[in-house]
Short mmCIF file of C-alpha atoms in Angstrom, two decimals:
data_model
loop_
_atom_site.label_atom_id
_atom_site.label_comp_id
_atom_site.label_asym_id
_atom_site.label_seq_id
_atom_site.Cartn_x
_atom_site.Cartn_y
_atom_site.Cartn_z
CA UNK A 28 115.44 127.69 154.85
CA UNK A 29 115.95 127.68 158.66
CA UNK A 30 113.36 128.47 161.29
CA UNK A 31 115.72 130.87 162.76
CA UNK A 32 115.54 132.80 159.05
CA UNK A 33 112.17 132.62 158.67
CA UNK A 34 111.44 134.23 161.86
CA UNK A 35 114.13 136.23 161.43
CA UNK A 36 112.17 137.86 157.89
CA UNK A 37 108.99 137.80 159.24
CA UNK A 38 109.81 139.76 161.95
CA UNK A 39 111.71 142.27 159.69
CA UNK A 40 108.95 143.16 157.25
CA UNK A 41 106.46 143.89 160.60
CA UNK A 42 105.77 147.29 161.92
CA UNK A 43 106.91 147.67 165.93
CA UNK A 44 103.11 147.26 167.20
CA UNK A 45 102.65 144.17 165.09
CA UNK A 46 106.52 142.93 166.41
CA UNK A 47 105.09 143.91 170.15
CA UNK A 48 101.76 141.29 169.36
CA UNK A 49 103.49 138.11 168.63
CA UNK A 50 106.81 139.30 170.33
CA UNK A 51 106.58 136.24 172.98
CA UNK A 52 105.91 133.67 170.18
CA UNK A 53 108.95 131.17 169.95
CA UNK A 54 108.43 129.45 166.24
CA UNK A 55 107.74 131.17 163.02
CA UNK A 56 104.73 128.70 162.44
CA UNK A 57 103.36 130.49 165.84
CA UNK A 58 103.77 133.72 164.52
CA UNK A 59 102.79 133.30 161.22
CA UNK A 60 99.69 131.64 162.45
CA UNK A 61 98.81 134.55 164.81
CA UNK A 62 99.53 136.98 162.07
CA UNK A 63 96.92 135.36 159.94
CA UNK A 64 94.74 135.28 162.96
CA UNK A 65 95.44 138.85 163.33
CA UNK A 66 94.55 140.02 159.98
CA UNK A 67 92.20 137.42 158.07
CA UNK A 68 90.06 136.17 161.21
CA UNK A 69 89.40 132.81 162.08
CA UNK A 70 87.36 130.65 159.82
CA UNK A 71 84.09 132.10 161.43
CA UNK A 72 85.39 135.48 160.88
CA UNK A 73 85.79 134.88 157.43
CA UNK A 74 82.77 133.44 156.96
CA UNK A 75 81.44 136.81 158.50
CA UNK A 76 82.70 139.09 156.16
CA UNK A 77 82.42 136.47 152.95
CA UNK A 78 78.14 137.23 154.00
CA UNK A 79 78.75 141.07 154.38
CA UNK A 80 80.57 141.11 150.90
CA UNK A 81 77.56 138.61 149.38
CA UNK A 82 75.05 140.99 150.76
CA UNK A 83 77.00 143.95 149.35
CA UNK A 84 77.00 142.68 146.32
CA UNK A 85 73.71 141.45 146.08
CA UNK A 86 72.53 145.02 147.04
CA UNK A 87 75.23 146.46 144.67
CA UNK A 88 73.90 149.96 142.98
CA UNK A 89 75.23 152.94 141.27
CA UNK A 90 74.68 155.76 144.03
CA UNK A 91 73.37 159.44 143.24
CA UNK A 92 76.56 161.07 143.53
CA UNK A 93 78.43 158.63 141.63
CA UNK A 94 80.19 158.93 138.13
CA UNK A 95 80.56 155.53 136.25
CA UNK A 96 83.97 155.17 136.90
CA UNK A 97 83.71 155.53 140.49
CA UNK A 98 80.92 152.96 140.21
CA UNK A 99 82.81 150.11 138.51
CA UNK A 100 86.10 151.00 140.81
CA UNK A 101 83.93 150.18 144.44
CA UNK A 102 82.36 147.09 142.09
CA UNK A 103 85.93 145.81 141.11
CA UNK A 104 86.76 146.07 144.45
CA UNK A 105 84.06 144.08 146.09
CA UNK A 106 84.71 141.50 143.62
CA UNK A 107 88.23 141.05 144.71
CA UNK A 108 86.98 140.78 148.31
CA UNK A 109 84.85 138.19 147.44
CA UNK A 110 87.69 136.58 145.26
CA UNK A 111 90.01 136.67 148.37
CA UNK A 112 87.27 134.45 150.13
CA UNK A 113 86.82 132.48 147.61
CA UNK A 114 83.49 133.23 146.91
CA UNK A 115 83.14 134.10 143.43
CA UNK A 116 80.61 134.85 140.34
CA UNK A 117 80.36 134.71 136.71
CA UNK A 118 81.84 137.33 134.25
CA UNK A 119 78.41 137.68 133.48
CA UNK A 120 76.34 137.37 136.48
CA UNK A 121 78.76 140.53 137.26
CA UNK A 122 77.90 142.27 133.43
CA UNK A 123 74.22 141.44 134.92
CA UNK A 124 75.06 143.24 137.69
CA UNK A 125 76.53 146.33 136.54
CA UNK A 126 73.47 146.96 133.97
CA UNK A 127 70.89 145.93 136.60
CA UNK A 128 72.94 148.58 139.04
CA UNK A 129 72.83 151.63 136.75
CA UNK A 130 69.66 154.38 137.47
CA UNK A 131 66.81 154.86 135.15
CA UNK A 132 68.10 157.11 133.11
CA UNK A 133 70.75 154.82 131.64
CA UNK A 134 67.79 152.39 130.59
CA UNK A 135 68.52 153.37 126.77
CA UNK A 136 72.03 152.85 127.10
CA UNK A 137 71.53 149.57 128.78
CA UNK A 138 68.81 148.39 126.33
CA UNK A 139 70.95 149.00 123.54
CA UNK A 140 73.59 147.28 125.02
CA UNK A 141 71.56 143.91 125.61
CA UNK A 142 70.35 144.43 121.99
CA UNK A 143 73.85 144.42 120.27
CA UNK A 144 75.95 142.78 122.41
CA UNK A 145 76.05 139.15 123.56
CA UNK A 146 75.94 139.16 127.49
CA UNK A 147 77.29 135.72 128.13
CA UNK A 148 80.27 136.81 125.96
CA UNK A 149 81.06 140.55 127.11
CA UNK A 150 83.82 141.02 129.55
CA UNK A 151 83.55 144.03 131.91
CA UNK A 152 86.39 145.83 130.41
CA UNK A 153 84.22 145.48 126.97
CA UNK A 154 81.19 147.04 129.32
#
């Protein structure tokens, strides 16, 4: 494909204020590079919000006002953040983290769960 059609589709599938940002770059290499600029950050940037999402995970718990499904939505999210910056855990460090994440009164349910299912072996879904 030809630089001129590569710039050419790039700049068709941008909004105007995006088109108005790399308007006076000459190559599509330019402007694809200061689109990813734009939008992912630098590799220090990254590395920024790779330690935000870590530490949000880390922290991860259900809150008060929360239902489960709401809960494992804003967990499945965080996890593809992390995925996007390649920073990644187990299936079951995350089924870890789910149970550890739930309030007291779900101890039971959570204690049964250990008891009759094999953690290491339990997808989320299956959760």
């Amino acid at each position: 494909m030809s630089h001129h059609k590569v710039k050419d589709i790039i700049v068709g599938a941008i909004t105007h204020d995006e088109y108005l940002r790399i308007g006076d770059k000459t190559s599509a290499k330019t402007i694809y590079d200061s689109l990813c600029s734009t939008y992912d950050g630098n590799e220090q940037v990254q590395e920024a919000k790779a330690g935000l999402l870590i530490q949000q995970y880390e922290l991860f718990k259900m809150q008060d006002d929360e239902d489960i499904g709401a809960m494992f939505t804003r967990f499945q999210t965080l996890v593809s953040g992390l995925k996007i910056l390649k920073k990644s855990y187990t299936t079951y460090d995350h089924v870890l983290k789910i149970l550890r994440s739930l309030p007291q009164q779900w101890r039971p349910k959570i204690t049964a769960i250990e008891e009759a299912k094999d953690l290491k072996k339990l997808s989320l879904e299956a959760l």
